[in-house]
Coordinates of C-alpha atoms in Angstrom, one line a residue:
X1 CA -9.0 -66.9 -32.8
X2 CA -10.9 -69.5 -31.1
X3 CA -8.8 -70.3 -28.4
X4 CA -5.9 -71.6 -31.0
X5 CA -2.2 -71.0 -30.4
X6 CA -0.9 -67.9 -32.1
X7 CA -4.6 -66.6 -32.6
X8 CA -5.1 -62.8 -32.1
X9 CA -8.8 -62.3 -30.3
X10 CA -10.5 -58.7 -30.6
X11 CA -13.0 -58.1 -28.8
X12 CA -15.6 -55.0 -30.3
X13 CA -17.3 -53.2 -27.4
X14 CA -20.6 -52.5 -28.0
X15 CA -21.5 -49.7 -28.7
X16 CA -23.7 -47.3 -25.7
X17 CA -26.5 -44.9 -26.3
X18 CA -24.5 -42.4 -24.0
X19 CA -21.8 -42.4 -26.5
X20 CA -24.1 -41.3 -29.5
X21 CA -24.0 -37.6 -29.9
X22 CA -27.4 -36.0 -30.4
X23 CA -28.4 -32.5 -31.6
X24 CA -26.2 -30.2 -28.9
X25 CA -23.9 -32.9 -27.1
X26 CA -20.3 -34.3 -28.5
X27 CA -18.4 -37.1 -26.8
X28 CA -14.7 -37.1 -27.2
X29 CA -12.8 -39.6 -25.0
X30 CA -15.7 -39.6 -22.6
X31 CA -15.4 -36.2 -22.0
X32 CA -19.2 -34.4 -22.2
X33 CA -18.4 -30.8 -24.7
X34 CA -22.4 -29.7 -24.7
X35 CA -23.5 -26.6 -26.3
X36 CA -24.8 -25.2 -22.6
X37 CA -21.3 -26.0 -21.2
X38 CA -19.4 -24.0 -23.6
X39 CA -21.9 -20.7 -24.0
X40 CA -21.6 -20.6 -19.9
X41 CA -18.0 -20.8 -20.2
X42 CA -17.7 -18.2 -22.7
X43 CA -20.5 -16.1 -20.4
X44 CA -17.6 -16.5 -16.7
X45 CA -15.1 -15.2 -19.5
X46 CA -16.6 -12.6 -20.3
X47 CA -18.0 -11.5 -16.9
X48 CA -14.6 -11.9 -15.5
X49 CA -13.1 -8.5 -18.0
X50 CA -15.9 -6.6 -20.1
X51 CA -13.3 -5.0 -21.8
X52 CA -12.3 -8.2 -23.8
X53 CA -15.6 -7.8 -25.4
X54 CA -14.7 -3.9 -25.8
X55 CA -11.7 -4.5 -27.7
X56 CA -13.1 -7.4 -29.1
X57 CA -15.5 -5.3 -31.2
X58 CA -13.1 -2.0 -31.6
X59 CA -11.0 -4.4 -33.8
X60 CA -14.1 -5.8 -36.3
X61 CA -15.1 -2.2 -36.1
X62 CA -11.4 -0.5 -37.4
X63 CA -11.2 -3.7 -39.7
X64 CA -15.0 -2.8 -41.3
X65 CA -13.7 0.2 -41.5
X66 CA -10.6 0.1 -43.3
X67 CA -12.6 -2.7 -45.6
X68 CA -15.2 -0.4 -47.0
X69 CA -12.0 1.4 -48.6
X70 CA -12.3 -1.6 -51.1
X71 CA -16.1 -2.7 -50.6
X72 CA -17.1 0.6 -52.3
X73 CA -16.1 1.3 -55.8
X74 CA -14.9 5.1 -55.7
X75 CA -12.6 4.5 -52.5
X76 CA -11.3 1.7 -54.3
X77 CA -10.6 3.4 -57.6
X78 CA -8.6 5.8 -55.8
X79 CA -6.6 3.4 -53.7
X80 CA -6.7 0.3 -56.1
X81 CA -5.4 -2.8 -54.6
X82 CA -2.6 -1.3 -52.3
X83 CA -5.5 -0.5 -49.4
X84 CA -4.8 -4.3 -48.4
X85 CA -2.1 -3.2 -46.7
X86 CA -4.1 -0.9 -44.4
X87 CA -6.4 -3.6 -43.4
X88 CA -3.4 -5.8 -42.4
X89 CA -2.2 -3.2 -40.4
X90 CA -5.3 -2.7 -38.6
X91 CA -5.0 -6.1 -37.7
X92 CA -1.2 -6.3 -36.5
X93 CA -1.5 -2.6 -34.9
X94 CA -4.7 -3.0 -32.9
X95 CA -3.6 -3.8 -29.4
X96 CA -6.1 -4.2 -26.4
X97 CA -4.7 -1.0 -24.2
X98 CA -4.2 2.7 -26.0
X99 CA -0.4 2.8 -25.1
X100 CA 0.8 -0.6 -26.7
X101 CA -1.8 0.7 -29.7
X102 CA 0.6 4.2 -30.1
X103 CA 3.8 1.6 -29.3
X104 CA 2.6 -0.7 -31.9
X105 CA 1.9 1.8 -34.6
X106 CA 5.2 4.2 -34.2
X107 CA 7.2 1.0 -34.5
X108 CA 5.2 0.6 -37.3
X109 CA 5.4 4.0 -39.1
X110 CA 9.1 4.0 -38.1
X111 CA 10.1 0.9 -39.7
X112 CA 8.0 1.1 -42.8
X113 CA 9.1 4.7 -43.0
X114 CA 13.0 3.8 -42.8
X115 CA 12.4 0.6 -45.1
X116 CA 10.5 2.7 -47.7
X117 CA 13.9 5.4 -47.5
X118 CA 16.2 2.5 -47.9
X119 CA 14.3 0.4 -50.4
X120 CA 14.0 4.1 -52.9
X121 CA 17.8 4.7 -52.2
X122 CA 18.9 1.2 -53.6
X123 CA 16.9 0.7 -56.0
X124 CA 17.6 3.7 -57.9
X125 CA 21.6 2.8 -57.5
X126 CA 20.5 -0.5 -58.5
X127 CA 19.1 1.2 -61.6
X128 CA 22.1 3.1 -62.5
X129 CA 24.3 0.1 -63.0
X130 CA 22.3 -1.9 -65.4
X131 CA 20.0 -5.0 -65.8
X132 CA 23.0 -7.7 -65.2
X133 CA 24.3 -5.7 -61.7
X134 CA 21.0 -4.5 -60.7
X135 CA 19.6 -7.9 -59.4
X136 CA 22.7 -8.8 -57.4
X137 CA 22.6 -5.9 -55.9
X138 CA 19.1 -6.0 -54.8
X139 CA 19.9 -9.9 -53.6
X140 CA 23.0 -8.5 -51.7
X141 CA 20.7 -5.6 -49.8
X142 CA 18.3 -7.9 -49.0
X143 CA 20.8 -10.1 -47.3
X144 CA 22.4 -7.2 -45.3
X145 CA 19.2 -5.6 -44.6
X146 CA 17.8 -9.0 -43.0
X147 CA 21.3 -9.2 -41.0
X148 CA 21.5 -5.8 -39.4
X149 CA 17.8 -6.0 -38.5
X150 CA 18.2 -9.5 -36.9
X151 CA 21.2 -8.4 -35.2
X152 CA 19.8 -5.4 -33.9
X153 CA 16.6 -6.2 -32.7
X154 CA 18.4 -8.3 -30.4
X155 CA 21.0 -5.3 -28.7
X156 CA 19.0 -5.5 -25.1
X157 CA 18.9 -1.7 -25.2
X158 CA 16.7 -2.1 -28.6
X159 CA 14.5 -5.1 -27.3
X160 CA 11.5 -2.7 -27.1
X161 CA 11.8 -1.6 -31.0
X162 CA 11.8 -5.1 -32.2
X163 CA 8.7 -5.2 -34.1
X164 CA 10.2 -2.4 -35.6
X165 CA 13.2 -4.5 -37.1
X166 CA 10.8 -6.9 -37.9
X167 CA 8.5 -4.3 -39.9
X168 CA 11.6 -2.8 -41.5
X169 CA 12.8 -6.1 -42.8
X170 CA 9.7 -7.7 -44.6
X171 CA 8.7 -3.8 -45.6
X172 CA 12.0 -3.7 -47.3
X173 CA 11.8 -6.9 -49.4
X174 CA 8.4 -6.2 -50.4
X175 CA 8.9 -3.2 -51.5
X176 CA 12.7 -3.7 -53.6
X177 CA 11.4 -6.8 -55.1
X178 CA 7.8 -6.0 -56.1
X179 CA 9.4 -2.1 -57.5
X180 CA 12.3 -4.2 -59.4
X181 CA 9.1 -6.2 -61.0
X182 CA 7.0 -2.7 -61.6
X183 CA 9.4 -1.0 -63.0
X184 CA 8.8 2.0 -60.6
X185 CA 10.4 1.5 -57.1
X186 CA 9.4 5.0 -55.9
X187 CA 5.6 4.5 -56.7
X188 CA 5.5 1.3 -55.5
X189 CA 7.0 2.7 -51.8
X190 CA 4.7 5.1 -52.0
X191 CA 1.6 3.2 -52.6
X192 CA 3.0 1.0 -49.9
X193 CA 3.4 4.0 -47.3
X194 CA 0.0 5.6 -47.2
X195 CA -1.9 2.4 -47.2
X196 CA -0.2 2.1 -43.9
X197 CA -0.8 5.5 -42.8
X198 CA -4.3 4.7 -43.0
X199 CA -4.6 1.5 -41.6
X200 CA -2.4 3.0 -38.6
X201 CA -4.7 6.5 -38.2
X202 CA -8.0 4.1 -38.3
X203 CA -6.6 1.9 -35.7
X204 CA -5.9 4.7 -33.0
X205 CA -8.7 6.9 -33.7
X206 CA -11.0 3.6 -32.9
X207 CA -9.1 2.5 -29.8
X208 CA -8.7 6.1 -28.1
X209 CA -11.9 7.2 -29.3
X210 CA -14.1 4.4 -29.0
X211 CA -14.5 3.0 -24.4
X212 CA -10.5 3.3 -24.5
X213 CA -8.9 0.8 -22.5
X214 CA -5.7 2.5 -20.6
X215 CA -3.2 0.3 -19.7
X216 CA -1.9 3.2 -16.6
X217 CA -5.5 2.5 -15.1
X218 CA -4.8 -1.4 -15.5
X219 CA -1.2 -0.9 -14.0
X220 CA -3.0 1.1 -11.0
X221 CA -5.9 -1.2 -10.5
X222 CA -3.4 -4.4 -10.4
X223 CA -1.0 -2.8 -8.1
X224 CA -3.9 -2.0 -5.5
X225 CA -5.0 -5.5 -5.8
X226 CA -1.7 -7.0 -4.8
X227 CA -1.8 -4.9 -2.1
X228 CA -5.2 -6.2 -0.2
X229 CA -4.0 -9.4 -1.4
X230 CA -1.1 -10.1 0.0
X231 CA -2.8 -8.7 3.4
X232 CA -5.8 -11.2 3.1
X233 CA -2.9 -14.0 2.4
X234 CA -0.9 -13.4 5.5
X235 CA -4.2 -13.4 8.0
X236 CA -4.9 -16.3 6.4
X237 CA -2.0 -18.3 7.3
X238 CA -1.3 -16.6 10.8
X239 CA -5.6 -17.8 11.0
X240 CA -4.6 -21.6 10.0
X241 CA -1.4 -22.2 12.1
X242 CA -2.9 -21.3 15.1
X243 CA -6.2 -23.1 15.1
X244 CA -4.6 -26.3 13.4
X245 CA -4.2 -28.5 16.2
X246 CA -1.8 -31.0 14.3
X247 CA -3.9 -34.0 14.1
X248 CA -3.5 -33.9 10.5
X249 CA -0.7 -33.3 8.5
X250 CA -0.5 -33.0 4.4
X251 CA 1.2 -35.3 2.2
X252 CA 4.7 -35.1 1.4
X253 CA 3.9 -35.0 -2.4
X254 CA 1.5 -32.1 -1.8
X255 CA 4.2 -30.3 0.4
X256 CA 7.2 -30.9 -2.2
X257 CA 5.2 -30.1 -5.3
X258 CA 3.5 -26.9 -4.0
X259 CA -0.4 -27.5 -5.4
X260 CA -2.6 -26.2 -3.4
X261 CA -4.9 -24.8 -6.1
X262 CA -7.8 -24.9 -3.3
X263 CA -6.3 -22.8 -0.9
X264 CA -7.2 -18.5 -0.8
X265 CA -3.8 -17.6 0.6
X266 CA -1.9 -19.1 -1.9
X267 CA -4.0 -18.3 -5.0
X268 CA -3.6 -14.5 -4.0
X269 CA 0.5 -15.0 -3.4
X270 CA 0.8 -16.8 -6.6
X271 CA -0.8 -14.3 -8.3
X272 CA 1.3 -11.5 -7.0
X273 CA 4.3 -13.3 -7.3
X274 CA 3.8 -13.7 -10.9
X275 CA 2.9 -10.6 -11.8
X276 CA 6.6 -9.0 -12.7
X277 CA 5.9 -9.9 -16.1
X278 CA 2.4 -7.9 -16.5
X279 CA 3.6 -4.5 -14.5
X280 CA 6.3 -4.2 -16.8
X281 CA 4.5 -4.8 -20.0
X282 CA 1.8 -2.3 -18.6
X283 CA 4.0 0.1 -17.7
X284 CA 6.1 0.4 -20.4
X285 CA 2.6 0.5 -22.7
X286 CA 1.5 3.3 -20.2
X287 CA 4.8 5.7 -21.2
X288 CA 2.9 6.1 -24.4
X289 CA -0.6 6.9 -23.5
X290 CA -1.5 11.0 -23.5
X291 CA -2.2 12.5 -20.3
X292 CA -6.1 10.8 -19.1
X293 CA -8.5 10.7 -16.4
X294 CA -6.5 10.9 -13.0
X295 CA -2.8 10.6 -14.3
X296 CA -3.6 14.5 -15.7
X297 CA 0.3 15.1 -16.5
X298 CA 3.3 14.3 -18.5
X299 CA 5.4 12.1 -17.8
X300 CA 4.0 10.2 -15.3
X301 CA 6.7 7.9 -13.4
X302 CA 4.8 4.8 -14.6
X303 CA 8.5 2.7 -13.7
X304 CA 7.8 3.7 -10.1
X305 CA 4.9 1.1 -10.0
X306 CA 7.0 -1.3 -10.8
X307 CA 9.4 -0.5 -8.1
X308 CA 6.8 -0.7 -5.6
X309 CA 5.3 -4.1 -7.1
X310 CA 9.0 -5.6 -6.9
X311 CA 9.2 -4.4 -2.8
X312 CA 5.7 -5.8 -3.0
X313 CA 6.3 -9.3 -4.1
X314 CA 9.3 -9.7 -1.3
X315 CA 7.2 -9.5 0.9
X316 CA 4.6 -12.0 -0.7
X317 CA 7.6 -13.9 -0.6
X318 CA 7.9 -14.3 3.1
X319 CA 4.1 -14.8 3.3
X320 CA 5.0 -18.1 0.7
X321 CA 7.6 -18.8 3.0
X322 CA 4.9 -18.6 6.0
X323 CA 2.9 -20.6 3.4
X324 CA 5.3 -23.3 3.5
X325 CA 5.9 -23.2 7.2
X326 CA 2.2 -24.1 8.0
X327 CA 2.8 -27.0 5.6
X328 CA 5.5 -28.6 7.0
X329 CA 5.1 -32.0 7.7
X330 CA 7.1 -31.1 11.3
X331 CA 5.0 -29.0 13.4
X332 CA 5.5 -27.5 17.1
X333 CA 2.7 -28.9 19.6
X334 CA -0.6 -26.9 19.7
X335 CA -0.1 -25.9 23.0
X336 CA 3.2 -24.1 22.0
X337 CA 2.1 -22.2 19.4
X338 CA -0.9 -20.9 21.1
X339 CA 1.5 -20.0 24.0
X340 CA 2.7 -17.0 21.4
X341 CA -1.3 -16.8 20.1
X342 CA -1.6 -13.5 20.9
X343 CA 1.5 -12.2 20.1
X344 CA 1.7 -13.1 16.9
X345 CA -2.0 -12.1 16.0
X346 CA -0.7 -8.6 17.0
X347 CA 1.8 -8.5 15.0
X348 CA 0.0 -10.4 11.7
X349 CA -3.3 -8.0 12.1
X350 CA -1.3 -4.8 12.6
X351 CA 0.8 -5.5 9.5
X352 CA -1.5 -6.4 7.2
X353 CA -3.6 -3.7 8.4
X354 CA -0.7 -1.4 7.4
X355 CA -0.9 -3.2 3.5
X356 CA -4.1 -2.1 3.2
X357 CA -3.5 1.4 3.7
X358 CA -0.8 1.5 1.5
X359 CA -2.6 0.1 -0.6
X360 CA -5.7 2.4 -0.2
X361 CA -3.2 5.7 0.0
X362 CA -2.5 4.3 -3.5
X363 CA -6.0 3.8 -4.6
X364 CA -7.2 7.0 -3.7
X365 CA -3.9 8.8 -4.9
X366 CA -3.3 10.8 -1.1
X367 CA -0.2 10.2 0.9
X368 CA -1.3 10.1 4.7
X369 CA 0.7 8.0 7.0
X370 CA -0.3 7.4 10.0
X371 CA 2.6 7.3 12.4
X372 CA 0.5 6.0 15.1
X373 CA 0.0 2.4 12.8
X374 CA 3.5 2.5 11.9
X375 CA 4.7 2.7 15.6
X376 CA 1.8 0.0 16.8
X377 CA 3.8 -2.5 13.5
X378 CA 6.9 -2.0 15.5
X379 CA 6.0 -2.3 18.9
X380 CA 3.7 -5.4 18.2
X381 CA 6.8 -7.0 16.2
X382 CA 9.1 -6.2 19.6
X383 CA 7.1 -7.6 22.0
X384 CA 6.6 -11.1 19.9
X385 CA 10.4 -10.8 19.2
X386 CA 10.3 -10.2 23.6
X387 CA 8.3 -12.9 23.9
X388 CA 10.5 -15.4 21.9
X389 CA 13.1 -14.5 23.8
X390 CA 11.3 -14.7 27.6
X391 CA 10.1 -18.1 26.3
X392 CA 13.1 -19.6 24.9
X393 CA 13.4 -22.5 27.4
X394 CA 10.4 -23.7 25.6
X395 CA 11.9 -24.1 22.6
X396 CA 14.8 -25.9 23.5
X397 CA 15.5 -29.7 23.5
X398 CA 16.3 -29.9 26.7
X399 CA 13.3 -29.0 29.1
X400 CA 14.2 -31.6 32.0
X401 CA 16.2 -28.8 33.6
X402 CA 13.0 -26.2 33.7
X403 CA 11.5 -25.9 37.2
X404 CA 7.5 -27.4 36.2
X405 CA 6.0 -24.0 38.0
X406 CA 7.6 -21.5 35.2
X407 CA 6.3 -23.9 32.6
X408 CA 2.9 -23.9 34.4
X409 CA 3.4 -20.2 34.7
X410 CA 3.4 -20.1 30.8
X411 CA 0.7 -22.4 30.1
X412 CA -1.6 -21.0 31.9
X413 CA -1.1 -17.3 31.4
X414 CA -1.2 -18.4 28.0
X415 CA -4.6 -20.5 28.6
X416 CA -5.7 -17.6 30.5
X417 CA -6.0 -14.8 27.3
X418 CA -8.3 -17.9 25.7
X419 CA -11.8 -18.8 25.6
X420 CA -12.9 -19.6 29.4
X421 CA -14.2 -23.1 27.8
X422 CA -11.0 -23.9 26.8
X423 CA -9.8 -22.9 30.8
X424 CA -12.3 -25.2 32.0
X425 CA -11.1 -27.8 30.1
X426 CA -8.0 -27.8 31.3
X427 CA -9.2 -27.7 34.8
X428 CA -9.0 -31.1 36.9
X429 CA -11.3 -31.8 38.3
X430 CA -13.9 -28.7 36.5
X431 CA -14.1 -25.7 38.2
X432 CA -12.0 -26.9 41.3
X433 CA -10.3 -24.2 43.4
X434 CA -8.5 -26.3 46.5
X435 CA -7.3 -23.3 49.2
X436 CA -8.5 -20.7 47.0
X437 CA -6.1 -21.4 43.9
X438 CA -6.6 -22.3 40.6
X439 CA -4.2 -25.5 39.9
X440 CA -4.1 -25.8 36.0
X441 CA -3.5 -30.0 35.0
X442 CA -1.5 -28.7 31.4
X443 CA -0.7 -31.8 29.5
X444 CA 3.2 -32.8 30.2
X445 CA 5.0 -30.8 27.0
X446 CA 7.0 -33.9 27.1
X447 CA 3.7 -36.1 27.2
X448 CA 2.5 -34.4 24.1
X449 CA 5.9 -34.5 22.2
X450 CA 5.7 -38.4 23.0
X451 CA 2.2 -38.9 21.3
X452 CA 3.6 -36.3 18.5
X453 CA 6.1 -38.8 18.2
X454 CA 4.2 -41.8 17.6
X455 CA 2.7 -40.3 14.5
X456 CA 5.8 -39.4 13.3
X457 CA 9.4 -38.5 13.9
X458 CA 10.9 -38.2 10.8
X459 CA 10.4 -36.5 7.7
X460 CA 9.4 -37.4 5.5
X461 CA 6.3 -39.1 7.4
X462 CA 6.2 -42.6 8.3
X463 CA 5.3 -45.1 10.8
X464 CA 7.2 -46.2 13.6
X465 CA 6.8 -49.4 15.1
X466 CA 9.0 -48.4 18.3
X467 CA 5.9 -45.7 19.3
X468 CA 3.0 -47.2 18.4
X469 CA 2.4 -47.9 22.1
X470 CA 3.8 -47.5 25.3
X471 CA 4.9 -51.1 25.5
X472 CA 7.7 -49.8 22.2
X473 CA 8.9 -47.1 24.2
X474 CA 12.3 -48.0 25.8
X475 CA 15.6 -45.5 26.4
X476 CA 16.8 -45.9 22.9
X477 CA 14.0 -43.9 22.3
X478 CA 14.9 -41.4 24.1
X479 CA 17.5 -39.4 21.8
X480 CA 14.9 -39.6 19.1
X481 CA 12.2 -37.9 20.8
X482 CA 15.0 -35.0 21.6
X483 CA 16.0 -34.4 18.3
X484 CA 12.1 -34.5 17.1
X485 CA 11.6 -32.2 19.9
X486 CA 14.1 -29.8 18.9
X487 CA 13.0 -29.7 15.3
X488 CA 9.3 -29.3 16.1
X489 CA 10.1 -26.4 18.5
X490 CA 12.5 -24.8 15.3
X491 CA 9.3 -24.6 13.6
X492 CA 7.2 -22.2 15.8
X493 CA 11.2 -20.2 15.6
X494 CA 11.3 -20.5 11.7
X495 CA 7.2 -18.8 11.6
X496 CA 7.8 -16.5 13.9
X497 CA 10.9 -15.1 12.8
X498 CA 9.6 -15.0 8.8
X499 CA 6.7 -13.1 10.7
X500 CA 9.2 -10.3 12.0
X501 CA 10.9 -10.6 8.8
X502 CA 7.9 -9.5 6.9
X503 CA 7.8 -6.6 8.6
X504 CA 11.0 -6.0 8.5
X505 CA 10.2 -5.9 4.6
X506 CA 7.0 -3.5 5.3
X507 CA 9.9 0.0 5.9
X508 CA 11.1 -1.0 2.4
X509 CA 7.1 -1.1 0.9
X510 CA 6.4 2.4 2.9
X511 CA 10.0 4.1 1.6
X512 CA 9.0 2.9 -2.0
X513 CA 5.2 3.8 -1.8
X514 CA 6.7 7.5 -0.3
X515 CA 8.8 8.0 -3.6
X516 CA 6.2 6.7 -5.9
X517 CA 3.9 9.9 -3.8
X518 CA 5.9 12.6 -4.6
X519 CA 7.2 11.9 -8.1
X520 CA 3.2 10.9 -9.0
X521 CA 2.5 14.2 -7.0
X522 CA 0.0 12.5 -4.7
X523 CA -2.5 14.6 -2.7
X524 CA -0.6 15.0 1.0
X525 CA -2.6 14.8 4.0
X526 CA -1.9 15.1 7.5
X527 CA -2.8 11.6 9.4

């Protein structure tokens, strides 16, 4: 302090009006938690799935319910104390879709039921042997019990029934070691058993009878989502990489890391990519739910949804691949990729337009394939994949060999399918016909792979001193450019042929949308 050697200064920062809180406003770290901030949040959650607030109020409803068994005084001298156990499994029961609801409570009623059995059966051998046995062997059950039960809620075929283990176990112990305190094991089971019954009967008579929530429905809404989805994410991309002219490139950290939260296309992939996890917890919830609304039968093949949400995320796969492509740091000229332009918006609008009607054939529960799309998917893919290989000289390192009039020839049939500004542009002088001829002035491909160049020729991106100007540019040079050439040109090859590939994928998604049709006995329509 004051300036001497070894002193310690603090320094108190005064302390601002902004930090005080007032009646509806808390500052924590200089983070701003106000009152109208946290109801409008809670409003967007709510708006985004009504039926949170459904089930939200089902379960103080079933809970009320079961509570009123004690609240009054004749329910409660008929039940006495033991009607705790309904309300707790009200609450453990109470799921948010009807299926894991009847899941939930038959691995309930199974369990308790087997632990109640058990917990009679050993007590009463228990009993038989005398008070210095009896308690070893209750300690010894309750050891084997919580073994088996552990072990076998952990066999993969038995990974469903595992709350069931669980409830068996703690149903068990309760019930041995509060019966070898009572006195009376079998009343104490009892007691025990119809409590439950009655917290599990309130439970699903609220949540089927009371605005059920199906988890089949869910399964079929979510699968017809990924569908227009994964459609609107590959027009996207196709959309971007071929009116990005290349001026500007993303980060490296941004390409590595995969964050782009912003972006439509990949919000919509992500989501479909990650939703394995959901279909199968949905579906397997959905085996359990009666017959309802539009799935009218037994059985329904609920696992076939799955099977067409696995083929389904493939091929969001090869869109994220697509994905990835468009953000590459190495990217082919503009004027390349626009030579394919319209091939390859044939072939993106025609397959995603196929998606959607899968997707819509699913919706409205109809099989009606048109054979005329199907054929226009194939043909569009062939003529890009024709076009590829017409055009191959232009992706090759090595254009010093091509005659200039067949790369002319390309360039401006290309430039021809475009906007007439963009011809005119490329006119030199405007509008200029000499002996009734249009002659094109296309920038050199080499000329634009050399100003490509100076941005970058590496990757990751960096400056190079040797084309910063044309002064820098010598023969040593020259290998460089190649190989950037080469790799650039690879690109427009790698998009395209993830493009065909996604196609490719599409006979898989119609062979699996086909089965899922017939074993869902979908309405069949001519097309």
């Amino acid at each position: 302090m004051n300036g001497k050697k070894g002193s310690v200064e603090i320094k108190i920062p005064p302390i601002s009006k902004e930090k005080i809180s007032d009646s509806n406003r808390i500052y924590v770290d200089g983070v701003d938690f106000s009152c109208k901030s946290f109801i409008s949040s809670v409003w967007e959650f709510c708006k985004e799935d009504v039926d949170r607030v459904t089930f939200s109020l089902k379960v103080g409803l079933a809970v009320l319910i079961v509570s009123l068994l004690i609240l009054c005084r004749d329910p409660y001298r008929v039940f006495g104390t033991n009607i705790i156990w309904s309300i707790l499994t009200v609450a453990i029961m109470f799921e948010y879709t009807v299926g894991a609801t009847f899941n939930r409570g038959f691995n309930r009623a199974l369990g308790s039921l087997l632990a109640g059995v058990m917990a009679i059966a050993i007590a009463q051998i228990a009993l038989s042997t005398g008070q210095v046995a009896e308690p070893i062997i209750i300690g010894f059950s309750i050891f084997i019990v919580g073994t088996v039960t552990s072990f076998m809620k952990l066999w993969p075929s038995l990974v469903p029934y595992e709350y069931g283990f669980r409830v068996m176990l703690f149903t068990y112990c309760l019930i041995i070691v509060s019966g070898y305190r009572m006195g009376s094991p079998f009343r104490t089971a009892m007691d025990r058993l119809y409590s439950i019954a009655i917290g599990g009967i309130v439970a699903v008579s609220v949540n089927l009878l009371i605005f059920p929530i199906w988890a089949g429905e869910q399964l079929h809404k979510e699968l017809v989502n990924n569908f227009a989805s994964v459609a609107d994410a590959l027009e996207e991309c196709v959309r971007k990489y071929l009116q990005d002219d290349g001026s500007e490139q993303p980060e490296f950290t941004k390409t590595v890391m995969d964050d782009f939260p912003d972006e439509p296309a990949y919000r919509k992939c992500r989501s479909t990519l990650n939703s394995a996890a959901k279909f199968e917890t949905l579906a397997n919830s959905a085996k359990w739910e009666p017959p309802h609304g539009r799935f009218n039968h037994f059985f329904y093949p609920w696992s076939e949804y799955v099977k067409v949400g696995a083929v389904l995320r493939y091929c969001a796969y090869e869109v994220m691949a697509i994905h990835g492509v468009l953000h590459s740091e190495i990217q082919a000229p503009y004027n390349l990729r626009i030579t394919f332009q319209k091939e390859i918006q044939e072939a993106s609008s025609t397959a995603a337009e196929l998606v959607r009607y899968l997707g819509q054939n699913i919706d409205n529960m109809q099989w009606s394939l048109k054979s005329c799309l199907l054929k226009r998917v194939h043909v569009s893919t062939e003529r890009l994949q024709r076009a590829i290989d017409m055009h191959s000289y232009l992706l090759t390192s090595d254009n010093s060999s091509i005659p200039q009039t067949k790369l002319d020839h390309a360039m401006s049939s290309t430039l021809a399918d475009l906007d007439p500004k963009l011809l005119e542009q490329n006119l030199d002088p405007p509008n200029q016909l000499p002996g009734s001829t249009v002659t094109l002035q296309v920038e050199s491909y080499h000329e634009t792979m050399r100003k490509q160049s100076r941005r970058q020729y590496s990757w990751p991106s960096r400056e190079v001193d040797a084309f910063e100007d044309d002064r820098g540019f010598n023969k040593d040079s020259i290998p460089k450019m190649q190989a950037l050439e080469s790799t650039t040109n690879l690109s427009l090859a790698t998009f395209t042929s993830l493009l065909i590939e996604f196609v490719a994928r599409l006979n898989h998604l119609v062979e699996a949308v086909d089965e899922l049709s017939n074993m869902a006995k979908f309405k069949h329509c001519n097309a």
